PDB file of C-alpha atoms in Angstrom:
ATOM      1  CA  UNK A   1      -8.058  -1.495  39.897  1.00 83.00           C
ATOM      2  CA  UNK A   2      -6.285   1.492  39.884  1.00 87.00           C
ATOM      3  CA  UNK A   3      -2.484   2.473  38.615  1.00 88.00           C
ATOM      4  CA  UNK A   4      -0.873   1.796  41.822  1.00 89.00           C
ATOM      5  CA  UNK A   5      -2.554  -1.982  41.958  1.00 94.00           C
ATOM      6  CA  UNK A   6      -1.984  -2.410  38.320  1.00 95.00           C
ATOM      7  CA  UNK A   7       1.472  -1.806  38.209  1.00 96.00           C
ATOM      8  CA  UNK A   8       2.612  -4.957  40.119  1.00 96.00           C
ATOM      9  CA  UNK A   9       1.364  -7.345  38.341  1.00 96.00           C
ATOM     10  CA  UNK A  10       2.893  -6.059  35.075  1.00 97.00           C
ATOM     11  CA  UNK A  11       6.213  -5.540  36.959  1.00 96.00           C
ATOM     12  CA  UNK A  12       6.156  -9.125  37.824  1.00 97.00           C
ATOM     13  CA  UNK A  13       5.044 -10.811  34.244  1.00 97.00           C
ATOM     14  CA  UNK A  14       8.207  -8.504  32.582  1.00 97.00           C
ATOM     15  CA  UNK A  15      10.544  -9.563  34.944  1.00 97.00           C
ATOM     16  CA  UNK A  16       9.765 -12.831  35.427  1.00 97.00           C
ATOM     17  CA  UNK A  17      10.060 -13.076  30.942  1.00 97.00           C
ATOM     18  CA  UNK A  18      13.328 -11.037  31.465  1.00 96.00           C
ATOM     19  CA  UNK A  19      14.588 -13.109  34.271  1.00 95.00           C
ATOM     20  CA  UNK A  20      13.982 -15.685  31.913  1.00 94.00           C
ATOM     21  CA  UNK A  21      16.033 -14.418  28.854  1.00 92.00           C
ATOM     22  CA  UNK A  22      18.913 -13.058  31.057  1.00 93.00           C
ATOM     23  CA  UNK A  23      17.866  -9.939  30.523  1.00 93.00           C
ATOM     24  CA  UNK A  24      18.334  -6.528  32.915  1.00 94.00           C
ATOM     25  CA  UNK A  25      15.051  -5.253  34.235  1.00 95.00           C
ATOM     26  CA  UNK A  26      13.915  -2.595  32.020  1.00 95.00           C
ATOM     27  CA  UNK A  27      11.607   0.232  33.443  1.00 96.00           C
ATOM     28  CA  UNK A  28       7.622  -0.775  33.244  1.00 96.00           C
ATOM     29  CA  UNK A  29       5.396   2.123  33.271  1.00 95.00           C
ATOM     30  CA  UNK A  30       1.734   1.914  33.415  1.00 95.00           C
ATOM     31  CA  UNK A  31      -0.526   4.958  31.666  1.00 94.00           C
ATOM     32  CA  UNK A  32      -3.726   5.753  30.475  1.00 92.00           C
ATOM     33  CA  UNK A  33      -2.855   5.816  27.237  1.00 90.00           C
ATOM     34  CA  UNK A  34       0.656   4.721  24.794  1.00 89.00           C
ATOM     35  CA  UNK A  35       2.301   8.126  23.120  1.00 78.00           C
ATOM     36  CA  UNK A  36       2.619   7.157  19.160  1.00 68.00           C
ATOM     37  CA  UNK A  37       0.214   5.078  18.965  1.00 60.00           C
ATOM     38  CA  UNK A  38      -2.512   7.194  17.891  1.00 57.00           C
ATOM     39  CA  UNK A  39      -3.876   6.997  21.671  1.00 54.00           C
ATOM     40  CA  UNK A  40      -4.083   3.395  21.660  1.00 82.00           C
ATOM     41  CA  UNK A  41      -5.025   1.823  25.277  1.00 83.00           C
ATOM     42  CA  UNK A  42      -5.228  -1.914  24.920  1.00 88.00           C
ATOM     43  CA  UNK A  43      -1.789  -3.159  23.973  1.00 90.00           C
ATOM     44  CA  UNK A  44       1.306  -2.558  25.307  1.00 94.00           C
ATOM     45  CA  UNK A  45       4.796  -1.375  23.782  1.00 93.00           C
ATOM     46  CA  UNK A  46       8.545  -1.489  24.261  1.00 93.00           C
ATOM     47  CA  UNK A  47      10.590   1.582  23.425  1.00 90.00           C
ATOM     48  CA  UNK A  48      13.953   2.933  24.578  1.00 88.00           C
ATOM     49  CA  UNK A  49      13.551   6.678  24.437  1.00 83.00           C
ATOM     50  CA  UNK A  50      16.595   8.806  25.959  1.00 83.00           C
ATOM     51  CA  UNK A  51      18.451   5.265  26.322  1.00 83.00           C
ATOM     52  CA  UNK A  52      16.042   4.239  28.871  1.00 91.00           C
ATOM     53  CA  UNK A  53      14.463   0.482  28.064  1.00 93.00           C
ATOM     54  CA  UNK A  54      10.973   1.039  29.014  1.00 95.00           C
ATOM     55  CA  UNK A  55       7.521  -0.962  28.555  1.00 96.00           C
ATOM     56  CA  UNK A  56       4.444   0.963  28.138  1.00 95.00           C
ATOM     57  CA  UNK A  57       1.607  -0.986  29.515  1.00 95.00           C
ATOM     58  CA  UNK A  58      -1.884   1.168  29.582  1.00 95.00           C
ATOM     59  CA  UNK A  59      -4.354   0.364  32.932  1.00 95.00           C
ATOM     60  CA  UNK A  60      -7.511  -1.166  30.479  1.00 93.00           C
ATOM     61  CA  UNK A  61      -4.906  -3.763  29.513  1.00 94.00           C
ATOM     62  CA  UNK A  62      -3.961  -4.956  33.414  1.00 96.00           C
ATOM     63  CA  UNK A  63      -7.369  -4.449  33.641  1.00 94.00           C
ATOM     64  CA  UNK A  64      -9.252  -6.194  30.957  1.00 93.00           C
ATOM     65  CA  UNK A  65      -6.782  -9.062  29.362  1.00 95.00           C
ATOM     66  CA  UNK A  66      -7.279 -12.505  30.493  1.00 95.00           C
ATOM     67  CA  UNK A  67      -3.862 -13.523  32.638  1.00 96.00           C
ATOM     68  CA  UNK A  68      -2.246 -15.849  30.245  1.00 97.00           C
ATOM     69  CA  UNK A  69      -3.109 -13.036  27.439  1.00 96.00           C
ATOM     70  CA  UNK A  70      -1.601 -10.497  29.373  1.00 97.00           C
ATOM     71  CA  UNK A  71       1.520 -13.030  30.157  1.00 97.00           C
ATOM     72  CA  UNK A  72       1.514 -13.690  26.560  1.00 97.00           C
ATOM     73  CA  UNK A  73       1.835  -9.495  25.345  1.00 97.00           C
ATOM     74  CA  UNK A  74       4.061  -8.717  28.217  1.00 97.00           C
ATOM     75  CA  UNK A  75       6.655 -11.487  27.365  1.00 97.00           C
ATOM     76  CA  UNK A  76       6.559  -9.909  23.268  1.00 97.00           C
ATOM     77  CA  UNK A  77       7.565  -6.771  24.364  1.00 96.00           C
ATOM     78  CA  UNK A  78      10.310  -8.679  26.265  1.00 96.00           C
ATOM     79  CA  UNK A  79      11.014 -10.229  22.814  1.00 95.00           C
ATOM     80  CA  UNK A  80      11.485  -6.288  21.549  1.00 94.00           C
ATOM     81  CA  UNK A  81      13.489  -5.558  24.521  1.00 94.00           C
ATOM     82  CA  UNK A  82      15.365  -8.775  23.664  1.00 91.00           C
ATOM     83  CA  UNK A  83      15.868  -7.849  20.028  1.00 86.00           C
ATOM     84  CA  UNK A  84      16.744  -3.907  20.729  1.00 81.00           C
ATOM     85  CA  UNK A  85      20.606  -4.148  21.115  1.00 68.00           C
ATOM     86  CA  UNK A  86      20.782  -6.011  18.105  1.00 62.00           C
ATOM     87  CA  UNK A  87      18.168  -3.443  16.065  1.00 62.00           C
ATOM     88  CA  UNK A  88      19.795  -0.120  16.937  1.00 61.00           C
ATOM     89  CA  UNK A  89      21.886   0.927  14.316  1.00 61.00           C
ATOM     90  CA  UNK A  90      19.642  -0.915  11.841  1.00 63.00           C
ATOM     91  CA  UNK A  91      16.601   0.753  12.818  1.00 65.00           C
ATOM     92  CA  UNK A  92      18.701   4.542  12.547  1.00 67.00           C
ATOM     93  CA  UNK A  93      19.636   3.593   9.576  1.00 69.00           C
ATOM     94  CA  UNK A  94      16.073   3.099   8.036  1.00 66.00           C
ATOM     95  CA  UNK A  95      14.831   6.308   9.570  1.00 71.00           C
ATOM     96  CA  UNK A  96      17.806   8.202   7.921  1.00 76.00           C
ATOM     97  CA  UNK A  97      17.247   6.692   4.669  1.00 72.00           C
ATOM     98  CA  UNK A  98      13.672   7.337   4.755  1.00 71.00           C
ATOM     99  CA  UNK A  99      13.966  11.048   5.617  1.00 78.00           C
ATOM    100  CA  UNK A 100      17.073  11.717   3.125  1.00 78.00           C
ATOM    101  CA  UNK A 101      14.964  10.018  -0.077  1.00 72.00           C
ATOM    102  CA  UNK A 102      11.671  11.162   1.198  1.00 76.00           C
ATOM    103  CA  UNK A 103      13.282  14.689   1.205  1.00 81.00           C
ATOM    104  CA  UNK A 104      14.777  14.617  -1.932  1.00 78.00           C
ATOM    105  CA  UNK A 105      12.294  12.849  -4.218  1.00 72.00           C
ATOM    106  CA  UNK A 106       9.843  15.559  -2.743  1.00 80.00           C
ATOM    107  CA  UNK A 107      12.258  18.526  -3.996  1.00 78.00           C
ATOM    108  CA  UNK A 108      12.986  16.530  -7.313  1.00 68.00           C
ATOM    109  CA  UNK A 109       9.328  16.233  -8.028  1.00 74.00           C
ATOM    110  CA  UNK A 110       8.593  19.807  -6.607  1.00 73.00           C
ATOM    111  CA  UNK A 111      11.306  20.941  -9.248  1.00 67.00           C
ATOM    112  CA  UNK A 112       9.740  19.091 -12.317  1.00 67.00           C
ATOM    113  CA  UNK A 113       6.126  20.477 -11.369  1.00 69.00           C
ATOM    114  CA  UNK A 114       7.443  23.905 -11.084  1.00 67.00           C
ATOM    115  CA  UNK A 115       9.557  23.221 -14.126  1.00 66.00           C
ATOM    116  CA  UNK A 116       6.362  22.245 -15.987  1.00 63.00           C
ATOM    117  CA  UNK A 117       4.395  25.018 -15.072  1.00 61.00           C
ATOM    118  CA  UNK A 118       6.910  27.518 -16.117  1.00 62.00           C
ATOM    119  CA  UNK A 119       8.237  26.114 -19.208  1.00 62.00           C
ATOM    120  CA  UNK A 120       7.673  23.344 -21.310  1.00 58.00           C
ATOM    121  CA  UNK A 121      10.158  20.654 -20.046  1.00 53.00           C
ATOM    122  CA  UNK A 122      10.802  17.037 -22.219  1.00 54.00           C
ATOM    123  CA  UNK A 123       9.153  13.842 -20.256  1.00 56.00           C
ATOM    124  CA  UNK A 124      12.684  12.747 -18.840  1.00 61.00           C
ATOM    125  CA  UNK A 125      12.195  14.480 -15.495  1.00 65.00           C
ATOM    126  CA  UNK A 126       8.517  13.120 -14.906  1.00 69.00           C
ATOM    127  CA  UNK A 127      10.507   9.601 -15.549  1.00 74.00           C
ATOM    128  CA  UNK A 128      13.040   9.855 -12.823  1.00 72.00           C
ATOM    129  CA  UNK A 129      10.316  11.150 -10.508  1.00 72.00           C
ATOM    130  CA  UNK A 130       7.968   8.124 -11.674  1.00 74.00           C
ATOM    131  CA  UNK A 131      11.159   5.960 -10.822  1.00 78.00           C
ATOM    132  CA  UNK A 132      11.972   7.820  -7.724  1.00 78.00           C
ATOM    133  CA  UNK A 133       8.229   7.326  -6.381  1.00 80.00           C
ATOM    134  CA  UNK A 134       8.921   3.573  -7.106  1.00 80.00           C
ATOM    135  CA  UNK A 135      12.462   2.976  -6.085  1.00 81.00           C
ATOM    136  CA  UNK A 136      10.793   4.735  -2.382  1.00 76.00           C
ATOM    137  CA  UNK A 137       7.563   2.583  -2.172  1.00 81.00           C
ATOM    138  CA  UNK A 138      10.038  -0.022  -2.690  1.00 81.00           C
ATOM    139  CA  UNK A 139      12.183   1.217   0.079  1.00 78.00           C
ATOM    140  CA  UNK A 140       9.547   0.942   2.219  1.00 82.00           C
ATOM    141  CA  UNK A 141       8.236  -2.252   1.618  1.00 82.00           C
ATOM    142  CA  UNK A 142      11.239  -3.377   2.496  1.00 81.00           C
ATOM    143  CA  UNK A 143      11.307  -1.603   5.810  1.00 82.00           C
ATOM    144  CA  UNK A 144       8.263  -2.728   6.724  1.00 84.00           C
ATOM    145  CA  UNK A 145       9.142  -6.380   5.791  1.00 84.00           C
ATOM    146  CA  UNK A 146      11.614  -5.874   8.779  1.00 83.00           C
ATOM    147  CA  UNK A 147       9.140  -4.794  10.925  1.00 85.00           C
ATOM    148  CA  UNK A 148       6.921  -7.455  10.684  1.00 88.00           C
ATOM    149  CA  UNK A 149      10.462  -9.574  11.349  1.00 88.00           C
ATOM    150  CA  UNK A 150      10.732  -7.994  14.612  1.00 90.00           C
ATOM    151  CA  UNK A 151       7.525  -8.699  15.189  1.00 93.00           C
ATOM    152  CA  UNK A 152       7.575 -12.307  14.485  1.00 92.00           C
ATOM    153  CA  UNK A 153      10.412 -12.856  16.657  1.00 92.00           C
ATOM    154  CA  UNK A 154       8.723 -11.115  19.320  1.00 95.00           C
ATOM    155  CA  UNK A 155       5.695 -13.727  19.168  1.00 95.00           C
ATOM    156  CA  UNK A 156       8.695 -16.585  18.916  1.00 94.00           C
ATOM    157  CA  UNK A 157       9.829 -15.712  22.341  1.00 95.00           C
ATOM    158  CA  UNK A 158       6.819 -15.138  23.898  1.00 96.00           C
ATOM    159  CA  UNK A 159       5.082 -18.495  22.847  1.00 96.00           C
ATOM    160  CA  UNK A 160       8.613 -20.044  23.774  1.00 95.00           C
ATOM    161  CA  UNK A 161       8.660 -18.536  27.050  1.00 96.00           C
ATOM    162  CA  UNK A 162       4.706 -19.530  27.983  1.00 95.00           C
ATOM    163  CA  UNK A 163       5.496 -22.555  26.185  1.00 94.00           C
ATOM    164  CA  UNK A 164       2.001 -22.791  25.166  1.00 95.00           C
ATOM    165  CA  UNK A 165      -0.355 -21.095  22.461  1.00 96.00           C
ATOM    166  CA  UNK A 166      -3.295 -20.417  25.659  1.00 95.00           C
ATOM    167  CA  UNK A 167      -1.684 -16.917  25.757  1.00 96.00           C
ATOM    168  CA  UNK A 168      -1.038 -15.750  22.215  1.00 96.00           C
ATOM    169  CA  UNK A 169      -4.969 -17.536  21.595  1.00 96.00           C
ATOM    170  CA  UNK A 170      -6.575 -15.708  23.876  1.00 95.00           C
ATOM    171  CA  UNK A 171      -4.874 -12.524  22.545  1.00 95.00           C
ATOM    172  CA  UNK A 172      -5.979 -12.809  19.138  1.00 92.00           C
ATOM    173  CA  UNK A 173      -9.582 -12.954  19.937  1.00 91.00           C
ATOM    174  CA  UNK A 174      -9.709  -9.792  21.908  1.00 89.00           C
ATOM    175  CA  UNK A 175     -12.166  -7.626  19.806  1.00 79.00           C
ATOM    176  CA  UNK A 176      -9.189  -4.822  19.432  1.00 60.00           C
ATOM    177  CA  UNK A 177      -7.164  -7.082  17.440  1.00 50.00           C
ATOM    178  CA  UNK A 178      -7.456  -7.086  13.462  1.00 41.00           C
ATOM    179  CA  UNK A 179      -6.006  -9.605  10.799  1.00 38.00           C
ATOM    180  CA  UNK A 180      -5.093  -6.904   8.437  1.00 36.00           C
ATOM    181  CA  UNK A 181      -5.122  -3.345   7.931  1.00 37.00           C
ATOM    182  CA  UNK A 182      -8.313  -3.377   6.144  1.00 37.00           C
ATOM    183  CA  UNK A 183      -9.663  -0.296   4.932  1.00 35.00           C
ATOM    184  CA  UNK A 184     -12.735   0.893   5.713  1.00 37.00           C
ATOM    185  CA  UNK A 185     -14.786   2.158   2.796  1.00 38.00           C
ATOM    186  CA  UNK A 186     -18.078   3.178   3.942  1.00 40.00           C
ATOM    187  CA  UNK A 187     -21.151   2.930   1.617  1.00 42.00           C
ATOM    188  CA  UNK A 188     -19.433   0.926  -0.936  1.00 41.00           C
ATOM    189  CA  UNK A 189     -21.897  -1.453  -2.398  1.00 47.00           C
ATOM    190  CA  UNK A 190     -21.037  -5.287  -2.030  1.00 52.00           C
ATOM    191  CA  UNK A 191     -19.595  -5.319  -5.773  1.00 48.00           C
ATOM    192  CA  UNK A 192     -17.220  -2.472  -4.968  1.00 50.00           C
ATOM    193  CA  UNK A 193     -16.243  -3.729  -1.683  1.00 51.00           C
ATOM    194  CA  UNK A 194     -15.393  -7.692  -3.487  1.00 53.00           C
ATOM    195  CA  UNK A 195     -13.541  -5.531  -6.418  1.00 52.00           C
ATOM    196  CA  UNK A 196     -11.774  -3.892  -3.666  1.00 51.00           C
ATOM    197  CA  UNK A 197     -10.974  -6.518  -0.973  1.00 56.00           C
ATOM    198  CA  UNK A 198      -8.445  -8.841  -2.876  1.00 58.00           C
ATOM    199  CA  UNK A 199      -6.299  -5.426  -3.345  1.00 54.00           C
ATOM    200  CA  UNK A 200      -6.691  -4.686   0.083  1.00 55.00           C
ATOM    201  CA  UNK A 201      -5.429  -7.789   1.410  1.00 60.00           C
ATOM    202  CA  UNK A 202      -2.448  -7.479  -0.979  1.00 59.00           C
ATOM    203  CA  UNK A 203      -1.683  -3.892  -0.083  1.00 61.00           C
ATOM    204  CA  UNK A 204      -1.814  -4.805   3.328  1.00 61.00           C
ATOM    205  CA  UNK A 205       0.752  -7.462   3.666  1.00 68.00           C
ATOM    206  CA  UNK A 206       2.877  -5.499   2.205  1.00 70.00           C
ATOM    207  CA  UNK A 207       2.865  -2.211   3.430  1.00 69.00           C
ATOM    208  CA  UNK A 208       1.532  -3.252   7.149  1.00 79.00           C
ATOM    209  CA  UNK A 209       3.634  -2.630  10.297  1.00 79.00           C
ATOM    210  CA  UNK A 210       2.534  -6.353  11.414  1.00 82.00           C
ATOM    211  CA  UNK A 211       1.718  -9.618  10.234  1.00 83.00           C
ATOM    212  CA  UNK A 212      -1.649 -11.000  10.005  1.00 84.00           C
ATOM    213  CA  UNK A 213      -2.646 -12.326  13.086  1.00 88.00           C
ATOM    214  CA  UNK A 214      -3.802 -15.663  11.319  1.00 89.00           C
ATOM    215  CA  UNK A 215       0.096 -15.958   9.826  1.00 88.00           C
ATOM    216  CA  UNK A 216       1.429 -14.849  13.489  1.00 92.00           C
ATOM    217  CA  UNK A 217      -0.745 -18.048  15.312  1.00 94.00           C
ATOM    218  CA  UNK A 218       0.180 -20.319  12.378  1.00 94.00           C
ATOM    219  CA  UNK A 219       3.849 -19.064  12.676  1.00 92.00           C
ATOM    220  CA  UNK A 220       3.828 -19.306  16.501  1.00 95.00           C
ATOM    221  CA  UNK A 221       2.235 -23.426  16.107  1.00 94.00           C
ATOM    222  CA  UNK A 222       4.659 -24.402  14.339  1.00 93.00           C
ATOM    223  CA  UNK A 223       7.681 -22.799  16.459  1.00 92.00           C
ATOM    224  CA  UNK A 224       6.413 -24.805  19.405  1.00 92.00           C
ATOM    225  CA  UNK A 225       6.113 -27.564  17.555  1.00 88.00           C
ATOM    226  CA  UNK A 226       9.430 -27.621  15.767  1.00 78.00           C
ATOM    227  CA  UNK A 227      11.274 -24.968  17.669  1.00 68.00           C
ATOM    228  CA  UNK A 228      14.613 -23.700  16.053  1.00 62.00           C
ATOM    229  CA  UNK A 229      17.754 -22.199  17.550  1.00 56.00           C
ATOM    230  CA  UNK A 230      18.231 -18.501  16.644  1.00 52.00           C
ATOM    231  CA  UNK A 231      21.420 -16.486  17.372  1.00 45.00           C
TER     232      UNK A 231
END
């Protein structure tokens, strides 16, 4: 299957999902590989660069996905189209903030090291940069507690629209997918790695872009089975 076969069938699965949701038909682009996504080729994603709603869907995924899978991921990134509008202003927002504190907790803390290393300085500066490292981390936590938001009401339309879990199933146990951000520690002996894994999982649903795959079926059962109205 090559691009010009491929990109049919993914033009039909998003606009048959945006057809659905009373959506306009967004643009639906097939490549080798998604930009910002460290190279990634085997899921898809929504984005809206220069205005333009687009879905990014790479050939291996046409290719390789079972059809109700690929249903299943086409119709979430629907559910980011969907939620776009909405997410605009919010999502500027977080970007500014993060580049205005990152900028200036990196110049306060720049200013107490070279502060230090100059002259002796008292241990209220190293405070408010201990406090400024924390007041950030908790920054983005939050952030990225909206992110896996988004993400959860992209699976809720999806699993509405297929109104089945066959799709969303059969996407989770594609070898690509991952139920946390685990780190990998090579070499660590199996103490090490038991010390280390109950830390892991914590820092990872916090600080993870998504939800664990586990919480996003269990999440998705129970909208199908006791489906709620959302504005």
């Amino acid at each position: 299957m090559d691009e010009d076969e491929a990109l049919p069938i993914a033009r039909s699965k998003v606009d048959q999902a945006c057809l659905a949701a009373g959506l306009p038909l967004p643009a639906v682009v097939i490549v080798e590989k998604l930009r910002g996504r460290k190279g990634s080729d085997f899921t898809a994603q929504f984005h809206a660069r220069q205005g333009v709603p687009t879905i990014e869907v790479p050939l291996r995924v046409v290719r390789e996905y079972p059809d109700d899978a690929l249903t299943w991921l086409l119709a979430h990134e629907v559910g980011h189209y969907k939620e776009h509008a909405g997410r605009r202003v919010k999502d500027r927002l977080f970007k500014t903030g993060m580049v205005v504190f990152g900028t200036v907790l990196a110049a306060w803390t720049l200013w107490v090291v070279v502060g230090a290393v100059m002259s002796p300085v008292s241990s209220f500066g190293g405070i408010f940069v201990w406090l400024g490292f924390f007041a950030y981390t908790t920054y983005l936590a939050l952030v990225l507690a909206d992110s896996r938001a988004e993400e959860r009401a992209a699976d809720r339309f999806a699993v509405r629209y297929q109104g089945s879990m066959a799709g969303a199933l059969q996407w989770a146990s594609l070898p690509h997918r991952s139920s946390s951000i685990a780190v990998q520690r090579r070499g660590l002996r199996r103490w090490g790695r038991a010390l280390f894994e109950p830390f892991n999982q914590w820092l990872g649903l916090i600080f993870s872009t998504h939800p664990y795959v586990p919480m996003r079926i269990d999440a998705m059962r129970a909208e199908l089975e006791h489906p709620v109205e959302r504005g």
